[in-house]
mmCIF file of C-alpha atoms and ligand atoms in Angstrom:
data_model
loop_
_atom_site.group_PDB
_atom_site.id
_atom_site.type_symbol
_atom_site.label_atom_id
_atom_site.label_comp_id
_atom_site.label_asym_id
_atom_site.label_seq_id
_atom_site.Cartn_x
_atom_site.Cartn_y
_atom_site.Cartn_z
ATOM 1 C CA UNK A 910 21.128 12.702 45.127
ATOM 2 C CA UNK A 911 21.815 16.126 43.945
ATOM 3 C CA UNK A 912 21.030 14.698 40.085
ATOM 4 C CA UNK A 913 17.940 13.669 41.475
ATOM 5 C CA UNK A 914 16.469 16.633 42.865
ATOM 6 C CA UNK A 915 17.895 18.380 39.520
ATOM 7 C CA UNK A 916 15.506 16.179 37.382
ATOM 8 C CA UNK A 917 12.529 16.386 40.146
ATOM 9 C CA UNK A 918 12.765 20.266 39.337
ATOM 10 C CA UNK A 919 12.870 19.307 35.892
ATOM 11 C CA UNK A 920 10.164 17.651 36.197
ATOM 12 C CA UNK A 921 8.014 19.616 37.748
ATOM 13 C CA UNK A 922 8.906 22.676 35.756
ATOM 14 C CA UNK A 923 7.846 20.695 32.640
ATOM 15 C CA UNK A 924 4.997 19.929 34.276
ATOM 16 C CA UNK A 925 3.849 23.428 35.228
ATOM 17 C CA UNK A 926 4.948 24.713 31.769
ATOM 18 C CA UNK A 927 2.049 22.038 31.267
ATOM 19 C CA UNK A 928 -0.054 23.208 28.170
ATOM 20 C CA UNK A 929 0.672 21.754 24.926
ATOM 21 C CA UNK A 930 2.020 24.707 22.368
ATOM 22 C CA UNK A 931 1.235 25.478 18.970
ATOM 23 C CA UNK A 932 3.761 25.914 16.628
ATOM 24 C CA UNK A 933 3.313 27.542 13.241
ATOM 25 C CA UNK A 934 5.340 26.727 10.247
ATOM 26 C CA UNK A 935 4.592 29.247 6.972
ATOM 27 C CA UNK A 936 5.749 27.918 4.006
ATOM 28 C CA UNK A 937 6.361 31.573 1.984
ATOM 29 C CA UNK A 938 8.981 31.106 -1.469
ATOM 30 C CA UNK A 939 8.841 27.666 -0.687
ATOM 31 C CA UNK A 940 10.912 27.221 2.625
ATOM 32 C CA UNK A 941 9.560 26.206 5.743
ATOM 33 C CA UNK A 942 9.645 28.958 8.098
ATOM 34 C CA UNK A 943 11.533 28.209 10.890
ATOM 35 C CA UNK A 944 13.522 25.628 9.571
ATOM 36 C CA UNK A 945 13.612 23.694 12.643
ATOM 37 C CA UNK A 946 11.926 22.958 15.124
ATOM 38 C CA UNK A 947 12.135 21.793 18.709
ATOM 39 C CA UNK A 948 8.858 20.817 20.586
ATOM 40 C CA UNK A 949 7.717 18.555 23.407
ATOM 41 C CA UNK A 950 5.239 15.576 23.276
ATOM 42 C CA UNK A 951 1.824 16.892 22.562
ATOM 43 C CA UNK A 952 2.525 20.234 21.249
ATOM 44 C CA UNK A 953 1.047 20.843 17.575
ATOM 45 C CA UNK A 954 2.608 21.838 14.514
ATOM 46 C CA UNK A 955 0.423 23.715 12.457
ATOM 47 C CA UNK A 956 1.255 24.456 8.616
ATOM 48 C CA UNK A 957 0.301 27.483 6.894
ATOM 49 C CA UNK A 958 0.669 27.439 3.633
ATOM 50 C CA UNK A 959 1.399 31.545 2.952
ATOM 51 C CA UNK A 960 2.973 31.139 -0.424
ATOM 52 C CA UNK A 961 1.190 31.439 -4.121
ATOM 53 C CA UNK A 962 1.340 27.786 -4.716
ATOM 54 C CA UNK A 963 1.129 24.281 -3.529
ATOM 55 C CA UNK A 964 2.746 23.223 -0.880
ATOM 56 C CA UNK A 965 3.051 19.305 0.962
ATOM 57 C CA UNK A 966 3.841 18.238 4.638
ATOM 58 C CA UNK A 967 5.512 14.933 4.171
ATOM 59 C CA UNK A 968 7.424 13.133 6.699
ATOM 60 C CA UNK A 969 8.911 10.337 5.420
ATOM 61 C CA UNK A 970 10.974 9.122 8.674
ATOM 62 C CA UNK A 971 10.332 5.590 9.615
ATOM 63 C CA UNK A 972 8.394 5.602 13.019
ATOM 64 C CA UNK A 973 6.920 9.249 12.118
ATOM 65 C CA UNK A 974 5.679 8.808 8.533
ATOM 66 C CA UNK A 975 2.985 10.721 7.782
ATOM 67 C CA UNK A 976 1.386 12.880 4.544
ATOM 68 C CA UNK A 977 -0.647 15.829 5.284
ATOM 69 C CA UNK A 978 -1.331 15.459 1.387
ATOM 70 C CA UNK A 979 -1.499 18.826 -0.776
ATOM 71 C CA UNK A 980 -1.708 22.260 0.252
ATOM 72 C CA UNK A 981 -3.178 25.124 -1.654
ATOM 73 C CA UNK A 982 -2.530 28.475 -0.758
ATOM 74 C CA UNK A 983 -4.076 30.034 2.320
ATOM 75 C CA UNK A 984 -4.624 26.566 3.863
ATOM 76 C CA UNK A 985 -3.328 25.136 7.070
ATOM 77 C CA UNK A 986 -2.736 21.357 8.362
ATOM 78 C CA UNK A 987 -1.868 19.827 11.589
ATOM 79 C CA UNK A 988 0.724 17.414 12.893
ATOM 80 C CA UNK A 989 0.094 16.676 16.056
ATOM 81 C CA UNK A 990 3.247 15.312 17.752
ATOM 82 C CA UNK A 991 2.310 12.441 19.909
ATOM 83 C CA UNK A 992 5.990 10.856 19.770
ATOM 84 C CA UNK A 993 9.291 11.799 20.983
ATOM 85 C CA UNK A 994 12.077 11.433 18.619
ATOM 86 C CA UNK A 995 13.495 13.542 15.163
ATOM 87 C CA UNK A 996 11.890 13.382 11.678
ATOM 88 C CA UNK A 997 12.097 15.477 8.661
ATOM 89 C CA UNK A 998 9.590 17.206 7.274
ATOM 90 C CA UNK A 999 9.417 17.377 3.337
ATOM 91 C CA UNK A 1000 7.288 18.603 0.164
ATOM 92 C CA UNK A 1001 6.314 16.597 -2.159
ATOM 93 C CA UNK A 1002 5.938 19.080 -4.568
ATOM 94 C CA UNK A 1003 9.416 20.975 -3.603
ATOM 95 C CA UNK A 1004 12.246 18.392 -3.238
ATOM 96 C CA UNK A 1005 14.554 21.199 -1.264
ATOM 97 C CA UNK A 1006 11.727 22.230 1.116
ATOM 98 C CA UNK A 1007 12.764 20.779 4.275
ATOM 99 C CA UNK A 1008 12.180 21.195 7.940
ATOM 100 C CA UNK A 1009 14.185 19.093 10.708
ATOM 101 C CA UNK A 1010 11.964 18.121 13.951
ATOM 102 C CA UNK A 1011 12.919 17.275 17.180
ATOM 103 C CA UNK A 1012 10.266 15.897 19.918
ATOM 104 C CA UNK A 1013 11.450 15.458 23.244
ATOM 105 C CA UNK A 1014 9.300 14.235 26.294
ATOM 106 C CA UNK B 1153 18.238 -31.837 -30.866
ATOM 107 C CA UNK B 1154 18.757 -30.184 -27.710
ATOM 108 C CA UNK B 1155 19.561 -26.930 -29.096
ATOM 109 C CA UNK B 1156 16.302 -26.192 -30.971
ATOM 110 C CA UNK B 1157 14.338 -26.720 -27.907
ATOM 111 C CA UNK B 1158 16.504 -24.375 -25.368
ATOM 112 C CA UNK B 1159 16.222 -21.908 -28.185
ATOM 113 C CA UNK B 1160 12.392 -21.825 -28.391
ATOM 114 C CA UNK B 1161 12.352 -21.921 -24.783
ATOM 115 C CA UNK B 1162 14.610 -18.851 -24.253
ATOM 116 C CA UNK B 1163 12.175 -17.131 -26.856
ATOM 117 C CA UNK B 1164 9.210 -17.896 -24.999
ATOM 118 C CA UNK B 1165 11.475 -16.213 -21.615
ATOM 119 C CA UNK B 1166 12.175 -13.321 -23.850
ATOM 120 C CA UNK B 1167 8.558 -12.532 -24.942
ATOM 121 C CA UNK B 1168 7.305 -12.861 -20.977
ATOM 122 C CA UNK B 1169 9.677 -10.756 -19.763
ATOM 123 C CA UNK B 1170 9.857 -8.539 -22.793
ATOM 124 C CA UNK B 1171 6.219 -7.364 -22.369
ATOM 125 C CA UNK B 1172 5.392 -3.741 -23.588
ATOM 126 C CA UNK B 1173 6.543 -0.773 -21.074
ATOM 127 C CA UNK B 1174 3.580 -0.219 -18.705
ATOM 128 C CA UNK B 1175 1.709 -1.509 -16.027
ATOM 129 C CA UNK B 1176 1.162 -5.217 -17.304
ATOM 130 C CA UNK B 1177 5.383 -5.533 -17.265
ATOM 131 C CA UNK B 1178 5.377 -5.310 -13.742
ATOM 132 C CA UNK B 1179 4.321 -8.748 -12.126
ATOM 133 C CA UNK B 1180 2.431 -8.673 -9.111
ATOM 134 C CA UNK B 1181 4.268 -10.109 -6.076
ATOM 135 C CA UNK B 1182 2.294 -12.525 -4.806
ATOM 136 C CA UNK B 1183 2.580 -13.264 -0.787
ATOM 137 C CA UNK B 1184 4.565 -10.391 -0.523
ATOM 138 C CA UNK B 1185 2.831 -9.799 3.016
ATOM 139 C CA UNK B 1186 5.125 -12.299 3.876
ATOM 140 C CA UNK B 1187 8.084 -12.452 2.013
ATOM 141 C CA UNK B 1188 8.724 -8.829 1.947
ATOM 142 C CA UNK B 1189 9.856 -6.575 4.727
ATOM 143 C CA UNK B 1190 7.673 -3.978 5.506
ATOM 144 C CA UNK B 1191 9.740 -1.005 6.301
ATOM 145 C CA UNK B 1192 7.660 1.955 7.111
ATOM 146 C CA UNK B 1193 3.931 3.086 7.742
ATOM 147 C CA UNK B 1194 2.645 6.488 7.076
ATOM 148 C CA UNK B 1195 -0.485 7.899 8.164
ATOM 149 C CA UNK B 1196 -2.986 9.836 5.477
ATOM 150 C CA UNK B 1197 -5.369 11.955 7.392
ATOM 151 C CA UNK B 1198 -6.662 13.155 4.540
ATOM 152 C CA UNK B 1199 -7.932 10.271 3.206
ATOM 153 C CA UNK B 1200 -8.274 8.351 7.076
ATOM 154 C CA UNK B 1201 -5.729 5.197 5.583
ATOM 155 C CA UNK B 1202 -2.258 4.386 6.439
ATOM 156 C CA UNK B 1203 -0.022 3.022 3.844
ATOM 157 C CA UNK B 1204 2.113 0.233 4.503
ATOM 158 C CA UNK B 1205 5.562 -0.039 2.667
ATOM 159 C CA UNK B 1206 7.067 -3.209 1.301
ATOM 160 C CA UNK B 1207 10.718 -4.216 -0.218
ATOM 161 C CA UNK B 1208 12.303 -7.489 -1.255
ATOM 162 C CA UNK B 1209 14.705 -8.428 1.221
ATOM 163 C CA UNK B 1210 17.407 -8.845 -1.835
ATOM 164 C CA UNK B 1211 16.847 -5.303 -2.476
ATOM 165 C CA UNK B 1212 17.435 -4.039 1.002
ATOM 166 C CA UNK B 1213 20.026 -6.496 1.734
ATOM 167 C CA UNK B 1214 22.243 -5.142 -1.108
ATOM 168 C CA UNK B 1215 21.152 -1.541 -1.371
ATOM 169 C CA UNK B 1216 23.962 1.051 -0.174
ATOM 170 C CA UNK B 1217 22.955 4.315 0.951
ATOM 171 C CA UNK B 1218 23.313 7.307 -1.298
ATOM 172 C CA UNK B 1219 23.853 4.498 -4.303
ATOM 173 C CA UNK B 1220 21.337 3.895 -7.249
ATOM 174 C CA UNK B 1221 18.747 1.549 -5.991
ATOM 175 C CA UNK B 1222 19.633 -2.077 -7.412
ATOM 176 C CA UNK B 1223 17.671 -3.720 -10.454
ATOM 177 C CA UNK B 1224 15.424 -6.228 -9.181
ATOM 178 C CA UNK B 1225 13.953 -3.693 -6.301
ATOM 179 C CA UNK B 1226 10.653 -3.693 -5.719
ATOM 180 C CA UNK B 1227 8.715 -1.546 -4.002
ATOM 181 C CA UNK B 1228 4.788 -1.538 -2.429
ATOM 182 C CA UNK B 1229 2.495 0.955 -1.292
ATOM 183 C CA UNK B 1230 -0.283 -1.204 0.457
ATOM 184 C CA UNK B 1231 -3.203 1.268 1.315
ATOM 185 C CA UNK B 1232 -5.781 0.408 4.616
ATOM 186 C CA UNK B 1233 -8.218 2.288 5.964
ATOM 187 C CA UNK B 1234 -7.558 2.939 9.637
ATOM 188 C CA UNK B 1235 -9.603 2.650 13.135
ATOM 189 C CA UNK B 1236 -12.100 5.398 13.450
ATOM 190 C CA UNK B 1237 -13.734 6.758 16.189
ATOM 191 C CA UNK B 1238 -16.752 8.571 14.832
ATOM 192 C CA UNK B 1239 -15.329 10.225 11.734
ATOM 193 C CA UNK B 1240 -11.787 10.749 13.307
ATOM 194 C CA UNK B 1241 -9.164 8.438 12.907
ATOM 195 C CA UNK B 1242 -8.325 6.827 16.000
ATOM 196 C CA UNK B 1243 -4.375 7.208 17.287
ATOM 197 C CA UNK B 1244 -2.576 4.654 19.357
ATOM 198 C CA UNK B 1245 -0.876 5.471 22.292
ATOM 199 C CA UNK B 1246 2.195 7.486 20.590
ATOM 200 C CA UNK B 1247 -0.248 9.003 17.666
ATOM 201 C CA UNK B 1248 -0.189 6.796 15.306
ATOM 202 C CA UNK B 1249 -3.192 5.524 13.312
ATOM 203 C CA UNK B 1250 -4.126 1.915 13.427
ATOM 204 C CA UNK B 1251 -4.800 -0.092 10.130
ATOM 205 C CA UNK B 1252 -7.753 -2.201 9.587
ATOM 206 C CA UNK B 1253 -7.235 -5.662 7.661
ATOM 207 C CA UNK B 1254 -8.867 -4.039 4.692
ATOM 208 C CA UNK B 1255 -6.535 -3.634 1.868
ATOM 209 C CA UNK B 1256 -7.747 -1.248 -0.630
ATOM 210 C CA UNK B 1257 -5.109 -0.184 -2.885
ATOM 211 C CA UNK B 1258 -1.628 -2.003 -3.647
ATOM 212 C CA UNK B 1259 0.717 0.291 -5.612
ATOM 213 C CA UNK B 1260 3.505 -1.810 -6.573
ATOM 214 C CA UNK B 1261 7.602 -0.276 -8.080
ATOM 215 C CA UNK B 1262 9.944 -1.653 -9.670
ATOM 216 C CA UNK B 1263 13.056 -1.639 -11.520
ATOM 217 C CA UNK B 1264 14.472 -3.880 -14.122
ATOM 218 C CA UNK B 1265 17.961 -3.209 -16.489
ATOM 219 C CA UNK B 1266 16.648 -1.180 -19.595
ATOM 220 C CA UNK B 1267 12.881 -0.585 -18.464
ATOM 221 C CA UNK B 1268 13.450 3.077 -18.527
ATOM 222 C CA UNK B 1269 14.148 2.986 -22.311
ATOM 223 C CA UNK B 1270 11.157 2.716 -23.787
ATOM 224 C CA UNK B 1271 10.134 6.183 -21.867
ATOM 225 C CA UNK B 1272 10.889 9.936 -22.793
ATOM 226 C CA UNK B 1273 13.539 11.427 -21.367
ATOM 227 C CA UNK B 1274 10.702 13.797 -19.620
ATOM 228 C CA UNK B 1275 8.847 11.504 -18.248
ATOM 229 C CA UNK B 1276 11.493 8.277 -17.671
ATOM 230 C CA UNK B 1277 11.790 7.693 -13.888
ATOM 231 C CA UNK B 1278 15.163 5.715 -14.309
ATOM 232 C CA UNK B 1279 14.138 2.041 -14.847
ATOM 233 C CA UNK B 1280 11.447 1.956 -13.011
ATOM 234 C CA UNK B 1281 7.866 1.117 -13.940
ATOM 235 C CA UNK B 1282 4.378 1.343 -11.974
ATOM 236 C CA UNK B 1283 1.160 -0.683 -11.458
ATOM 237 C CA UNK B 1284 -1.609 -0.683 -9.644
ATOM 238 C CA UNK B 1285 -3.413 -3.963 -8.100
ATOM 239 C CA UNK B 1286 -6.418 -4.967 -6.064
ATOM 240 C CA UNK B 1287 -6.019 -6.768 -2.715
ATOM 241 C CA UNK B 1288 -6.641 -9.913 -4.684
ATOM 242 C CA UNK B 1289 -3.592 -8.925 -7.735
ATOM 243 C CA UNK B 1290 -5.850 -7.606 -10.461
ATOM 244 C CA UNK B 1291 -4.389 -4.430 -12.160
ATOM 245 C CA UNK B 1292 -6.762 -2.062 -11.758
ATOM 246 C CA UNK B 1293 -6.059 -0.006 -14.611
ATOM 247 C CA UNK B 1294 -3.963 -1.608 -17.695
ATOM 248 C CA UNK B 1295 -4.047 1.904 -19.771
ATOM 249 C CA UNK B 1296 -0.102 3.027 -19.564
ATOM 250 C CA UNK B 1297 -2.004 6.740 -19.665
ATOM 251 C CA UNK B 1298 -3.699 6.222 -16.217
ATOM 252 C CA UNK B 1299 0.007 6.302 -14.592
ATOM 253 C CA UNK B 1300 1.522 9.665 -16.218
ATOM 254 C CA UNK B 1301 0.527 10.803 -12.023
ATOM 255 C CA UNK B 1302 3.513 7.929 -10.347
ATOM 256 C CA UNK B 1303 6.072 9.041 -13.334
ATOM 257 C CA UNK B 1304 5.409 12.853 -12.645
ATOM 258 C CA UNK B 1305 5.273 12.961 -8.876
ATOM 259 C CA UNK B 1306 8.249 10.683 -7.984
ATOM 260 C CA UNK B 1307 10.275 12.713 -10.799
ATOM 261 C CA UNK B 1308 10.561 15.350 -7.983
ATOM 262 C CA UNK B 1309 13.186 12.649 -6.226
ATOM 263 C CA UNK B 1310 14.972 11.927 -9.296
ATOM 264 C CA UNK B 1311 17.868 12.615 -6.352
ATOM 265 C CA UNK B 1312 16.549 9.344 -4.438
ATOM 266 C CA UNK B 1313 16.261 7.222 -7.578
ATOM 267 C CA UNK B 1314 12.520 8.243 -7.791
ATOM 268 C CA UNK B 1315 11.786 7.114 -4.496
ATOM 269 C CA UNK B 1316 10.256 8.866 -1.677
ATOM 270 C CA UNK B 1317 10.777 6.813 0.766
ATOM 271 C CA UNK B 1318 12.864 3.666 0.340
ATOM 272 C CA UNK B 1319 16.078 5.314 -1.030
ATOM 273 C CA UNK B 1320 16.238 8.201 2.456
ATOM 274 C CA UNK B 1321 15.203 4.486 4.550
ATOM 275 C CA UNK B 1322 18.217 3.079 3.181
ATOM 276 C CA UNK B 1323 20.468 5.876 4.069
ATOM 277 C CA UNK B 1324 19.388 6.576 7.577
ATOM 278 C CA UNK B 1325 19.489 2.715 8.293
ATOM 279 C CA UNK B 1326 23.045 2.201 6.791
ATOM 280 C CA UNK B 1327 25.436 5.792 6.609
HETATM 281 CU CU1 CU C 1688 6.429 22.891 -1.716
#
């Protein structure tokens, strides 16, 4: 009973926190910056590639899989996160740039 | 009189599967759509397709995770374009794009004892060796040259045996 009400305030405070967030990633001496991240269902990641060269969003986590293909400097991509679960996020181009997701509903 | 004949016949073996290093060494797997099990889609905004990835199921029966991929894998990158709505790709209900029948592209890897030999030690991706077919199996370019892009890129994961995906779906399904 009391576990219930818990999760209906749970709820509901999700559900006032509402709107769908935009997170930014940089990508400066080829790191993702923050290094991980925790969003919700139908919050954004969005990629900006602030370093002096090319850069990759590459997740290659079955169920998640997806290549935002290459990424000069100065310009951003978006992931939209449509899925609860964790994936990684790699570069292509940089096999030690990596950034650990986590989606929850 | 046996022995001359089993001897001309292993030559004629030797010379199929001895073919020069390139594209036209790697066979294309014919009904692989249904013989192979696909492991992974990824979505390609950029380009609105989603690639579908194949294996053998020897090769992911007997791969171990964080080993050296075994000789014998092979490996497909099946390119579709995807649903649109307008010009935007359309997402199903968790995000994901959704194929069309079309296949457009069908990247095929794999790795055979010794292939890797014939390559400079800059440019060798293990023993593995690229091609690149047509829905129908046609390489669409024989030229060795046209495929210095798969040897360079996947030399970044020299750490997954050259693979970008397979080798990382192999150790999060099995460690
Ligand atoms: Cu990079």
């Amino acid at each position: 009973m009391g576990r219930c009400l818990a999760l209906a305030i749970l709820f509901s405070g999700l559900a006032s926190a509402g709107q769908a967030a935009e997170i930014t990633v940089g990508m400066a001496a080829a790191d993702y910056t923050p290094a991980t991240v925790e969003a919700r269902v139908g919050d954004r990641l969005v990629f900006l590639n602030d370093d002096s060269v090319d850069h990759n969003v590459f997740v290659p986590t079955a169920g998640h899989a997806v290549d935002l293909g290459k990424q000069v400097p100065g310009a951003r991509s978006e992931l939209p996160l449509g899925k609860a679960g964790a994936f990684e996020v790699e570069c292509v181009i940089h096999p030690d740039m990596h950034l650990q997701v986590r989606v929850v509903r | 009189m046996r022995r001359p004949i089993s001897l001309a016949l292993a030559g004629l073996l030797l010379s199929a599967s001895g073919a020069a290093a390139g594209p036209e060494r790697v066979a294309f797997p014919a009904g692989y759509q249904d013989g192979f099990v696909r492991y992974l889609d990824v979505d390609r905004p950029d380009r609105k397709i989603k690639r579908l990835f194949y294996v053998n199921p020897a090769a992911l029966e007997t791969a171990k995770a964080g080993d050296p991929l075994p000789d014998g894998t092979v490996l497909i990158m099946e390119d579709h374009p995807v649903e649109l709505d307008g010009e935007a790709p359309r997402r199903d209900a968790e995000g994901r794009f959704i194929a069309t029948p079309e296949v457009t592209n069908v990247f095929v890897m794999e790795k055979q004892p010794g292939w890797g030999e014939a390559y400079p030690a800059d440019t060798r991706n293990g023993d593995w060796d690229y091609a690149w077919f047509d829905a129908a199996g046609t390489l669409k370019h024989s030229d060795p040259e046209r495929y210095a892009g798969c040897f360079n890129c996947h030399q970044s994961r020299a750490g997954r045996d050259f693979t970008f995906t397979f080798f990382k779906y192999v150790e999060d399904l099995k460690r």
